[in-house]
């Protein structure tokens, strides 16, 4: 028997990736572990997971399973681009700031064109301006728009915003990809169906995050236009993203989607973020940097207060705009959120 190295660390809200695996995903993996199954995605779990996506999205979509979000985004964008094309995204987009150049690498050089934005949201005007600024042969031709839903700052594009973006994309001949590392949190935030937020709003390809939603690993690349998925399997294999024991990447999705855990987990994370933000409201010297629309809360506060909070054992990132970021995952415990609130109130009182 393997013993745990510690009793488990105290729950933190630095990243939704600090969380473990949710029971539904874990049970599906255990079920997939009962005996042998064909390899490389030829198994029944993988077929069942793809069908679960088709049911969820009310669409005959093509689905591929990658190990993580960087691979999903990079390969999805590469599938939409030639090397001389470019991709329009926000300057804070994960594809720009946190993927070590993987989109450029896997597309053999497609350039990312960034839009400066506070919120992380693209607008139809900004897309049009960037896409029509240059039409000459010396500039990489804009071919794709990438939106992050919810954004890196926890904002959710409304359906009207997505539709307006996709209208410009269609007009200008641009494909539209969605980085949905926290797609479930956006669905929970808007209370709309996955279909409404994707193909019905004009999304061509979605990267649907499983890891932050409660799985051990795995993101699904969902193509709503089968033509765009041509040869995508080869692309995955070449990039080292074809899991040999694929069922362990696909079965958790069966657990998540068939049970509804994908949405419950996200609703819980969002509710904890809301609870935390409400608890912080009115604290002197502390303010929310962005509206809380998903499972993230960004707080502006004095560096000294942040230091004191860290000294009390709390971990959090300060990487976007200098604010303190708190993320609430599927397993966030409300008592632990209360502890964080207590300590935050205490450090604010110490500073006063
Ligand atoms: C977490 C995240 C990803 C995926 O990151 P990986 O670590 O590669 O799984 C992609 N986009 C956004 C916006 C993310 O927050």
mmCIF file of C-alpha atoms and ligand atoms in Angstrom:
data_model
loop_
_atom_site.group_PDB
_atom_site.id
_atom_site.type_symbol
_atom_site.label_atom_id
_atom_site.label_comp_id
_atom_site.label_asym_id
_atom_site.label_seq_id
_atom_site.Cartn_x
_atom_site.Cartn_y
_atom_site.Cartn_z
ATOM 1 C CA UNK A 1 0.000 0.000 0.000
ATOM 2 C CA UNK A 2 1.345 3.444 -0.926
ATOM 3 C CA UNK A 3 1.121 5.859 1.990
ATOM 4 C CA UNK A 4 0.339 9.534 1.416
ATOM 5 C CA UNK A 5 3.403 11.695 1.978
ATOM 6 C CA UNK A 6 1.379 14.130 4.071
ATOM 7 C CA UNK A 7 -2.134 14.248 5.357
ATOM 8 C CA UNK A 8 -2.915 16.455 2.369
ATOM 9 C CA UNK A 9 -2.172 20.135 2.225
ATOM 10 C CA UNK A 10 -4.700 22.645 3.505
ATOM 11 C CA UNK A 11 -7.009 23.846 0.770
ATOM 12 C CA UNK A 12 -5.769 26.870 -1.162
ATOM 13 C CA UNK A 13 -7.427 29.071 -3.747
ATOM 14 C CA UNK A 14 -4.359 29.959 -5.795
ATOM 15 C CA UNK A 15 -5.408 27.871 -8.779
ATOM 16 C CA UNK A 16 -8.264 25.584 -9.693
ATOM 17 C CA UNK A 17 -5.507 23.143 -10.650
ATOM 18 C CA UNK A 18 -4.633 22.657 -6.974
ATOM 19 C CA UNK A 19 -7.796 20.580 -6.636
ATOM 20 C CA UNK A 20 -8.006 16.827 -6.948
ATOM 21 C CA UNK A 21 -10.167 14.575 -9.087
ATOM 22 C CA UNK A 22 -13.919 14.677 -8.561
ATOM 23 C CA UNK A 23 -15.771 11.462 -7.637
ATOM 24 C CA UNK A 24 -17.579 11.145 -10.980
ATOM 25 C CA UNK A 25 -14.352 11.299 -13.004
ATOM 26 C CA UNK A 26 -12.573 9.020 -10.543
ATOM 27 C CA UNK A 27 -15.347 6.407 -10.676
ATOM 28 C CA UNK A 28 -15.342 6.399 -14.466
ATOM 29 C CA UNK A 29 -11.588 5.829 -14.482
ATOM 30 C CA UNK A 30 -11.958 2.982 -12.029
ATOM 31 C CA UNK A 31 -14.637 1.453 -14.239
ATOM 32 C CA UNK A 32 -12.409 1.866 -17.293
ATOM 33 C CA UNK A 33 -9.654 0.087 -15.371
ATOM 34 C CA UNK A 34 -11.651 -3.147 -15.080
ATOM 35 C CA UNK A 35 -9.874 -5.293 -17.633
ATOM 36 C CA UNK A 36 -8.503 -4.738 -21.099
ATOM 37 C CA UNK A 37 -9.738 -2.488 -23.897
ATOM 38 C CA UNK A 38 -8.462 -1.638 -27.386
ATOM 39 C CA UNK A 39 -5.782 1.071 -27.533
ATOM 40 C CA UNK A 40 -5.424 4.465 -29.265
ATOM 41 C CA UNK A 41 -9.067 5.452 -29.023
ATOM 42 C CA UNK A 42 -10.554 2.308 -30.589
ATOM 43 C CA UNK A 43 -12.284 1.503 -27.278
ATOM 44 C CA UNK A 44 -15.912 1.770 -26.200
ATOM 45 C CA UNK A 45 -15.199 4.485 -23.602
ATOM 46 C CA UNK A 46 -13.826 6.835 -26.220
ATOM 47 C CA UNK A 47 -16.819 6.294 -28.504
ATOM 48 C CA UNK A 48 -19.166 6.826 -25.565
ATOM 49 C CA UNK A 49 -17.379 10.029 -24.525
ATOM 50 C CA UNK A 50 -17.586 11.436 -28.066
ATOM 51 C CA UNK A 51 -21.295 10.585 -28.103
ATOM 52 C CA UNK A 52 -21.742 12.328 -24.755
ATOM 53 C CA UNK A 53 -20.294 15.477 -26.316
ATOM 54 C CA UNK A 54 -22.653 15.161 -29.289
ATOM 55 C CA UNK A 55 -25.593 14.873 -26.913
ATOM 56 C CA UNK A 56 -24.405 17.773 -24.763
ATOM 57 C CA UNK A 57 -23.834 20.045 -27.766
ATOM 58 C CA UNK A 58 -26.890 18.863 -29.738
ATOM 59 C CA UNK A 59 -24.532 18.580 -32.676
ATOM 60 C CA UNK A 60 -22.789 15.890 -34.747
ATOM 61 C CA UNK A 61 -19.467 17.440 -33.708
ATOM 62 C CA UNK A 62 -16.058 15.793 -34.130
ATOM 63 C CA UNK A 63 -14.244 15.307 -30.806
ATOM 64 C CA UNK A 64 -10.547 14.705 -30.004
ATOM 65 C CA UNK A 65 -8.956 14.196 -26.601
ATOM 66 C CA UNK A 66 -5.701 15.952 -25.702
ATOM 67 C CA UNK A 67 -3.710 15.792 -22.481
ATOM 68 C CA UNK A 68 -3.847 19.483 -21.635
ATOM 69 C CA UNK A 69 -5.082 22.896 -22.663
ATOM 70 C CA UNK A 70 -1.878 24.131 -24.209
ATOM 71 C CA UNK A 71 -1.886 21.232 -26.655
ATOM 72 C CA UNK A 72 -5.598 21.579 -27.355
ATOM 73 C CA UNK A 73 -5.316 25.288 -28.136
ATOM 74 C CA UNK A 74 -2.093 25.037 -30.107
ATOM 75 C CA UNK A 75 -3.289 22.151 -32.255
ATOM 76 C CA UNK A 76 -6.751 23.629 -32.795
ATOM 77 C CA UNK A 77 -5.238 26.908 -33.969
ATOM 78 C CA UNK A 78 -2.700 25.078 -36.127
ATOM 79 C CA UNK A 79 -5.579 23.234 -37.800
ATOM 80 C CA UNK A 80 -7.144 26.568 -38.762
ATOM 81 C CA UNK A 81 -3.967 28.275 -39.995
ATOM 82 C CA UNK A 82 -1.262 28.097 -42.582
ATOM 83 C CA UNK A 83 2.187 29.207 -41.448
ATOM 84 C CA UNK A 84 1.762 32.597 -43.165
ATOM 85 C CA UNK A 85 -1.535 33.299 -41.374
ATOM 86 C CA UNK A 86 -2.131 35.116 -38.095
ATOM 87 C CA UNK A 87 -4.392 34.681 -35.076
ATOM 88 C CA UNK A 88 -6.130 37.590 -33.360
ATOM 89 C CA UNK A 89 -6.372 37.315 -29.569
ATOM 90 C CA UNK A 90 -6.314 39.477 -26.427
ATOM 91 C CA UNK A 91 -2.924 40.452 -25.037
ATOM 92 C CA UNK A 92 -3.724 38.564 -21.830
ATOM 93 C CA UNK A 93 -4.861 35.415 -23.677
ATOM 94 C CA UNK A 94 -3.384 32.165 -22.389
ATOM 95 C CA UNK A 95 -2.311 31.313 -25.954
ATOM 96 C CA UNK A 96 -0.203 34.484 -25.932
ATOM 97 C CA UNK A 97 1.114 34.633 -22.375
ATOM 98 C CA UNK A 98 1.167 31.083 -21.011
ATOM 99 C CA UNK A 99 1.835 28.550 -23.746
ATOM 100 C CA UNK A 100 5.534 29.115 -24.383
ATOM 101 C CA UNK A 101 4.890 29.805 -28.062
ATOM 102 C CA UNK A 102 3.144 26.466 -28.645
ATOM 103 C CA UNK A 103 0.530 27.919 -31.048
ATOM 104 C CA UNK A 104 3.283 29.458 -33.169
ATOM 105 C CA UNK A 105 5.374 26.290 -32.929
ATOM 106 C CA UNK A 106 2.648 23.841 -33.934
ATOM 107 C CA UNK A 107 1.395 26.093 -36.734
ATOM 108 C CA UNK A 108 4.951 26.432 -38.072
ATOM 109 C CA UNK A 109 4.997 30.144 -37.427
ATOM 110 C CA UNK A 110 1.478 31.603 -37.568
ATOM 111 C CA UNK A 111 1.783 34.910 -35.742
ATOM 112 C CA UNK A 112 -0.415 35.921 -32.834
ATOM 113 C CA UNK A 113 -1.732 39.482 -33.205
ATOM 114 C CA UNK A 114 -2.745 40.829 -29.818
ATOM 115 C CA UNK A 115 -5.346 43.386 -28.903
ATOM 116 C CA UNK A 116 -4.568 45.497 -25.850
ATOM 117 C CA UNK A 117 -7.425 45.145 -23.398
ATOM 118 C CA UNK A 118 -8.003 45.568 -19.663
ATOM 119 C CA UNK A 119 -10.740 42.979 -19.432
ATOM 120 C CA UNK A 120 -9.266 40.316 -21.676
ATOM 121 C CA UNK A 121 -12.301 40.585 -23.955
ATOM 122 C CA UNK A 122 -12.107 41.103 -27.697
ATOM 123 C CA UNK A 123 -14.636 43.324 -29.414
ATOM 124 C CA UNK A 124 -15.909 43.274 -33.019
ATOM 125 C CA UNK A 125 -14.362 46.731 -33.525
ATOM 126 C CA UNK A 126 -10.924 45.667 -32.314
ATOM 127 C CA UNK A 127 -11.032 42.534 -34.479
ATOM 128 C CA UNK A 128 -12.061 44.509 -37.528
ATOM 129 C CA UNK A 129 -9.370 47.117 -36.958
ATOM 130 C CA UNK A 130 -6.627 44.518 -36.645
ATOM 131 C CA UNK A 131 -7.897 42.308 -39.465
ATOM 132 C CA UNK A 132 -8.230 45.138 -41.962
ATOM 133 C CA UNK A 133 -5.236 47.226 -40.941
ATOM 134 C CA UNK A 134 -2.940 45.570 -43.439
ATOM 135 C CA UNK A 135 -3.841 43.681 -46.587
ATOM 136 C CA UNK A 136 -0.464 43.551 -48.218
ATOM 137 C CA UNK A 137 1.768 40.582 -48.790
ATOM 138 C CA UNK A 138 4.339 41.650 -46.195
ATOM 139 C CA UNK A 139 2.049 41.026 -43.233
ATOM 140 C CA UNK A 140 0.808 37.603 -42.000
ATOM 141 C CA UNK A 141 -2.781 37.328 -43.164
ATOM 142 C CA UNK A 142 -5.353 37.289 -40.331
ATOM 143 C CA UNK A 143 -7.177 33.974 -40.485
ATOM 144 C CA UNK A 144 -8.425 33.090 -36.978
ATOM 145 C CA UNK A 145 -9.840 34.793 -33.903
ATOM 146 C CA UNK A 146 -9.309 33.172 -30.508
ATOM 147 C CA UNK A 147 -11.591 34.101 -27.601
ATOM 148 C CA UNK A 148 -11.139 32.866 -24.028
ATOM 149 C CA UNK A 149 -14.417 32.002 -22.323
ATOM 150 C CA UNK A 150 -14.384 32.943 -19.481
ATOM 151 C CA UNK A 151 -11.469 35.328 -19.925
ATOM 152 C CA UNK A 152 -8.261 35.051 -17.932
ATOM 153 C CA UNK A 153 -9.733 37.738 -15.661
ATOM 154 C CA UNK A 154 -12.904 35.747 -15.010
ATOM 155 C CA UNK A 155 -15.258 37.687 -17.269
ATOM 156 C CA UNK A 156 -17.839 35.883 -19.353
ATOM 157 C CA UNK A 157 -18.686 36.920 -22.911
ATOM 158 C CA UNK A 158 -22.443 37.253 -23.259
ATOM 159 C CA UNK A 159 -24.178 35.455 -26.125
ATOM 160 C CA UNK A 160 -24.781 38.770 -27.863
ATOM 161 C CA UNK A 161 -21.078 39.610 -27.619
ATOM 162 C CA UNK A 162 -20.103 36.235 -29.084
ATOM 163 C CA UNK A 163 -22.627 36.578 -31.902
ATOM 164 C CA UNK A 164 -21.338 40.042 -32.764
ATOM 165 C CA UNK A 165 -17.772 38.711 -32.863
ATOM 166 C CA UNK A 166 -18.709 35.747 -35.039
ATOM 167 C CA UNK A 167 -20.598 38.040 -37.427
ATOM 168 C CA UNK A 168 -17.431 40.061 -38.006
ATOM 169 C CA UNK A 169 -15.433 36.838 -38.367
ATOM 170 C CA UNK A 170 -17.791 35.529 -41.036
ATOM 171 C CA UNK A 171 -17.746 38.840 -42.866
ATOM 172 C CA UNK A 172 -13.947 38.975 -42.878
ATOM 173 C CA UNK A 173 -13.367 35.276 -43.570
ATOM 174 C CA UNK A 174 -11.938 34.488 -40.126
ATOM 175 C CA UNK A 175 -12.423 31.226 -38.249
ATOM 176 C CA UNK A 176 -13.448 31.486 -34.585
ATOM 177 C CA UNK A 177 -11.823 29.336 -31.898
ATOM 178 C CA UNK A 178 -12.802 29.343 -28.227
ATOM 179 C CA UNK A 179 -10.319 28.591 -25.432
ATOM 180 C CA UNK A 180 -12.737 27.071 -22.956
ATOM 181 C CA UNK A 181 -10.305 25.945 -20.259
ATOM 182 C CA UNK A 182 -13.135 26.960 -17.894
ATOM 183 C CA UNK A 183 -15.966 26.547 -20.397
ATOM 184 C CA UNK A 184 -18.208 24.924 -17.778
ATOM 185 C CA UNK A 185 -17.864 27.937 -15.478
ATOM 186 C CA UNK A 186 -18.973 30.187 -18.325
ATOM 187 C CA UNK A 187 -22.028 27.982 -19.022
ATOM 188 C CA UNK A 188 -22.884 28.010 -15.332
ATOM 189 C CA UNK A 189 -22.366 31.779 -15.185
ATOM 190 C CA UNK A 190 -24.607 32.532 -18.145
ATOM 191 C CA UNK A 191 -27.086 29.758 -17.472
ATOM 192 C CA UNK A 192 -27.141 28.915 -21.150
ATOM 193 C CA UNK A 193 -26.683 25.648 -22.999
ATOM 194 C CA UNK A 194 -23.312 24.569 -24.401
ATOM 195 C CA UNK A 195 -24.834 24.725 -27.897
ATOM 196 C CA UNK A 196 -25.948 28.324 -27.449
ATOM 197 C CA UNK A 197 -22.489 29.375 -26.327
ATOM 198 C CA UNK A 198 -20.707 27.646 -29.210
ATOM 199 C CA UNK A 199 -21.956 26.658 -32.650
ATOM 200 C CA UNK A 200 -25.229 28.537 -32.352
ATOM 201 C CA UNK A 201 -23.168 31.664 -31.620
ATOM 202 C CA UNK A 202 -20.779 30.953 -34.492
ATOM 203 C CA UNK A 203 -17.876 29.161 -32.758
ATOM 204 C CA UNK A 204 -16.058 26.820 -35.171
ATOM 205 C CA UNK A 205 -13.760 25.008 -32.727
ATOM 206 C CA UNK A 206 -13.909 24.737 -28.944
ATOM 207 C CA UNK A 207 -11.206 23.612 -26.527
ATOM 208 C CA UNK A 208 -13.260 22.310 -23.605
ATOM 209 C CA UNK A 209 -11.329 22.085 -20.351
ATOM 210 C CA UNK A 210 -11.659 18.966 -18.239
ATOM 211 C CA UNK A 211 -8.718 19.440 -15.875
ATOM 212 C CA UNK A 212 -9.904 22.578 -14.092
ATOM 213 C CA UNK A 213 -13.422 21.156 -14.098
ATOM 214 C CA UNK A 214 -12.449 18.179 -11.915
ATOM 215 C CA UNK A 215 -10.667 15.616 -14.077
ATOM 216 C CA UNK A 216 -7.112 14.326 -13.564
ATOM 217 C CA UNK A 217 -6.148 15.622 -17.004
ATOM 218 C CA UNK A 218 -7.621 16.185 -20.381
ATOM 219 C CA UNK A 219 -9.169 18.714 -22.691
ATOM 220 C CA UNK A 220 -11.498 17.979 -25.565
ATOM 221 C CA UNK A 221 -11.118 19.653 -28.945
ATOM 222 C CA UNK A 222 -14.608 19.942 -30.384
ATOM 223 C CA UNK A 223 -15.056 20.746 -34.085
ATOM 224 C CA UNK A 224 -18.512 21.940 -35.081
ATOM 225 C CA UNK A 225 -17.490 21.967 -38.745
ATOM 226 C CA UNK A 226 -16.319 18.466 -39.625
ATOM 227 C CA UNK A 227 -14.320 19.802 -42.578
ATOM 228 C CA UNK A 228 -11.997 21.642 -40.203
ATOM 229 C CA UNK A 229 -11.266 18.390 -38.360
ATOM 230 C CA UNK A 230 -9.759 16.749 -41.422
ATOM 231 C CA UNK A 231 -6.430 15.112 -40.564
ATOM 232 C CA UNK A 232 -6.645 16.427 -36.994
ATOM 233 C CA UNK A 233 -5.947 12.936 -35.680
ATOM 234 C CA UNK A 234 -2.586 12.947 -37.459
ATOM 235 C CA UNK A 235 -1.815 16.348 -35.975
ATOM 236 C CA UNK A 236 -2.510 15.019 -32.474
ATOM 237 C CA UNK A 237 -0.363 11.941 -33.012
ATOM 238 C CA UNK A 238 2.555 13.940 -34.413
ATOM 239 C CA UNK A 239 2.398 16.300 -31.445
ATOM 240 C CA UNK A 240 2.496 13.438 -28.944
ATOM 241 C CA UNK A 241 -1.160 13.898 -28.038
ATOM 242 C CA UNK A 242 -2.566 10.512 -29.060
ATOM 243 C CA UNK A 243 -2.966 8.655 -25.769
ATOM 244 C CA UNK A 244 -2.127 4.986 -26.193
ATOM 245 C CA UNK A 245 -4.422 3.964 -23.321
ATOM 246 C CA UNK A 246 -6.957 6.503 -24.552
ATOM 247 C CA UNK A 247 -9.753 5.210 -22.347
ATOM 248 C CA UNK A 248 -8.163 6.893 -19.325
ATOM 249 C CA UNK A 249 -8.414 10.245 -21.090
ATOM 250 C CA UNK A 250 -11.937 9.658 -22.421
ATOM 251 C CA UNK A 251 -13.699 7.734 -19.630
ATOM 252 C CA UNK A 252 -13.534 10.666 -17.172
ATOM 253 C CA UNK A 253 -15.522 12.703 -19.686
ATOM 254 C CA UNK A 254 -18.211 10.016 -19.642
ATOM 255 C CA UNK A 255 -18.325 10.410 -15.871
ATOM 256 C CA UNK A 256 -18.421 14.191 -16.061
ATOM 257 C CA UNK A 257 -20.940 14.634 -18.880
ATOM 258 C CA UNK A 258 -23.385 11.772 -18.269
ATOM 259 C CA UNK A 259 -23.733 12.625 -14.564
ATOM 260 C CA UNK A 260 -23.977 16.378 -15.023
ATOM 261 C CA UNK A 261 -20.911 16.868 -12.775
ATOM 262 C CA UNK A 262 -19.364 19.172 -15.399
ATOM 263 C CA UNK A 263 -22.054 21.755 -14.628
ATOM 264 C CA UNK A 264 -22.492 21.075 -10.899
ATOM 265 C CA UNK A 265 -18.750 21.434 -10.331
ATOM 266 C CA UNK A 266 -18.700 24.752 -12.156
ATOM 267 C CA UNK A 267 -21.784 26.055 -10.368
ATOM 268 C CA UNK A 268 -20.142 25.251 -7.062
ATOM 269 C CA UNK A 269 -16.888 27.037 -7.968
ATOM 270 C CA UNK A 270 -18.791 30.072 -9.200
ATOM 271 C CA UNK A 271 -20.931 30.177 -6.055
ATOM 272 C CA UNK A 272 -17.825 30.084 -3.838
ATOM 273 C CA UNK A 273 -16.269 32.929 -5.843
ATOM 274 C CA UNK A 274 -19.486 34.900 -5.415
ATOM 275 C CA UNK A 275 -19.512 34.178 -1.687
ATOM 276 C CA UNK A 276 -15.907 35.317 -1.330
ATOM 277 C CA UNK A 277 -16.473 38.486 -3.371
ATOM 278 C CA UNK A 278 -19.562 39.327 -1.296
ATOM 279 C CA UNK A 279 -17.571 38.811 1.892
ATOM 280 C CA UNK A 280 -14.853 41.183 0.719
ATOM 281 C CA UNK A 281 -17.217 43.948 -0.369
ATOM 282 C CA UNK A 282 -16.798 47.062 1.755
ATOM 283 C CA UNK A 283 -13.432 46.054 3.259
ATOM 284 C CA UNK A 284 -11.278 49.207 3.380
ATOM 285 C CA UNK A 285 -8.340 49.104 0.985
ATOM 286 C CA UNK A 286 -9.590 46.022 -0.828
ATOM 287 C CA UNK A 287 -11.585 46.105 -4.048
ATOM 288 C CA UNK A 288 -12.535 43.705 -6.803
ATOM 289 C CA UNK A 289 -10.636 44.450 -10.014
ATOM 290 C CA UNK A 290 -13.260 42.786 -12.222
ATOM 291 C CA UNK A 291 -16.888 41.802 -11.919
ATOM 292 C CA UNK A 292 -17.161 38.228 -10.629
ATOM 293 C CA UNK A 293 -18.860 36.247 -13.381
ATOM 294 C CA UNK A 294 -17.248 32.822 -13.060
ATOM 295 C CA UNK A 295 -14.945 31.189 -10.475
ATOM 296 C CA UNK A 296 -12.230 33.860 -10.263
ATOM 297 C CA UNK A 297 -11.913 36.831 -7.909
ATOM 298 C CA UNK A 298 -9.183 39.418 -8.501
ATOM 299 C CA UNK A 299 -8.540 41.806 -5.631
ATOM 300 C CA UNK A 300 -6.648 45.076 -5.627
ATOM 301 C CA UNK A 301 -4.972 45.484 -2.248
ATOM 302 C CA UNK A 302 -1.801 46.964 -0.765
ATOM 303 C CA UNK A 303 1.380 44.907 -1.254
ATOM 304 C CA UNK A 304 1.813 44.918 2.501
ATOM 305 C CA UNK A 305 -1.597 43.330 3.016
ATOM 306 C CA UNK A 306 -0.772 40.677 0.436
ATOM 307 C CA UNK A 307 2.457 39.904 2.262
ATOM 308 C CA UNK A 308 0.637 39.530 5.563
ATOM 309 C CA UNK A 309 -1.913 37.259 3.952
ATOM 310 C CA UNK A 310 0.898 35.099 2.596
ATOM 311 C CA UNK A 311 2.540 35.100 6.025
ATOM 312 C CA UNK A 312 -0.682 33.549 7.325
ATOM 313 C CA UNK A 313 -0.125 30.663 4.936
ATOM 314 C CA UNK A 314 -2.287 31.668 1.993
ATOM 315 C CA UNK A 315 -1.139 31.156 -1.548
ATOM 316 C CA UNK A 316 -2.320 33.203 -4.485
ATOM 317 C CA UNK A 317 -1.017 34.578 -7.755
ATOM 318 C CA UNK A 318 -0.432 38.241 -8.556
ATOM 319 C CA UNK A 319 0.321 37.775 -12.239
ATOM 320 C CA UNK A 320 -2.405 39.724 -14.037
ATOM 321 C CA UNK A 321 -2.404 43.473 -13.408
ATOM 322 C CA UNK A 322 -0.803 43.118 -9.969
ATOM 323 C CA UNK A 323 -4.023 42.056 -8.230
ATOM 324 C CA UNK A 324 -4.356 39.004 -6.006
ATOM 325 C CA UNK A 325 -6.103 36.182 -7.839
ATOM 326 C CA UNK A 326 -8.284 33.644 -6.071
ATOM 327 C CA UNK A 327 -9.746 30.676 -7.963
ATOM 328 C CA UNK A 328 -12.486 28.430 -6.633
ATOM 329 C CA UNK A 329 -12.571 24.859 -7.844
ATOM 330 C CA UNK A 330 -15.194 22.111 -7.777
ATOM 331 C CA UNK A 331 -14.121 21.049 -4.283
ATOM 332 C CA UNK A 332 -13.819 24.479 -2.616
ATOM 333 C CA UNK A 333 -15.014 24.148 0.989
ATOM 334 C CA UNK A 334 -17.108 27.021 2.201
ATOM 335 C CA UNK A 335 -15.543 26.860 5.714
ATOM 336 C CA UNK A 336 -12.149 27.320 4.115
ATOM 337 C CA UNK A 337 -13.473 30.311 2.120
ATOM 338 C CA UNK A 338 -14.649 31.706 5.469
ATOM 339 C CA UNK A 339 -11.155 31.192 6.931
ATOM 340 C CA UNK A 340 -9.682 33.146 4.037
ATOM 341 C CA UNK A 341 -12.210 35.931 4.624
ATOM 342 C CA UNK A 342 -11.374 36.013 8.340
ATOM 343 C CA UNK A 343 -7.656 36.305 7.631
ATOM 344 C CA UNK A 344 -8.225 38.934 4.972
ATOM 345 C CA UNK A 345 -10.275 41.021 7.402
ATOM 346 C CA UNK A 346 -7.557 40.589 10.012
ATOM 347 C CA UNK A 347 -4.703 41.754 7.772
ATOM 348 C CA UNK A 348 -6.761 44.748 6.669
ATOM 349 C CA UNK A 349 -7.419 45.628 10.334
ATOM 350 C CA UNK A 350 -3.682 45.259 11.142
ATOM 351 C CA UNK A 351 -2.828 47.708 8.376
ATOM 352 C CA UNK A 352 -5.337 50.289 9.596
HETATM 353 C C1 LIG B 1 -5.426 26.569 -17.611
HETATM 354 C C2 LIG B 1 -5.687 27.222 -18.918
HETATM 355 C C3 LIG B 1 -5.374 26.573 -20.130
HETATM 356 C C4 LIG B 1 -4.729 25.217 -20.186
HETATM 357 O O1 LIG B 1 -3.515 25.129 -19.566
HETATM 358 P P1 LIG B 1 -2.713 23.755 -19.430
HETATM 359 O O2 LIG B 1 -1.886 23.977 -18.232
HETATM 360 O O3 LIG B 1 -1.908 23.611 -20.672
HETATM 361 O O4 LIG B 1 -3.696 22.653 -19.297
HETATM 362 C C5 LIG B 1 -5.714 27.198 -21.310
HETATM 363 N N1 LIG B 1 -6.328 28.391 -21.319
HETATM 364 C C6 LIG B 1 -6.647 29.037 -20.175
HETATM 365 C C7 LIG B 1 -7.371 30.340 -20.253
HETATM 366 C C8 LIG B 1 -6.321 28.479 -18.942
HETATM 367 O O5 LIG B 1 -6.637 29.134 -17.823
#
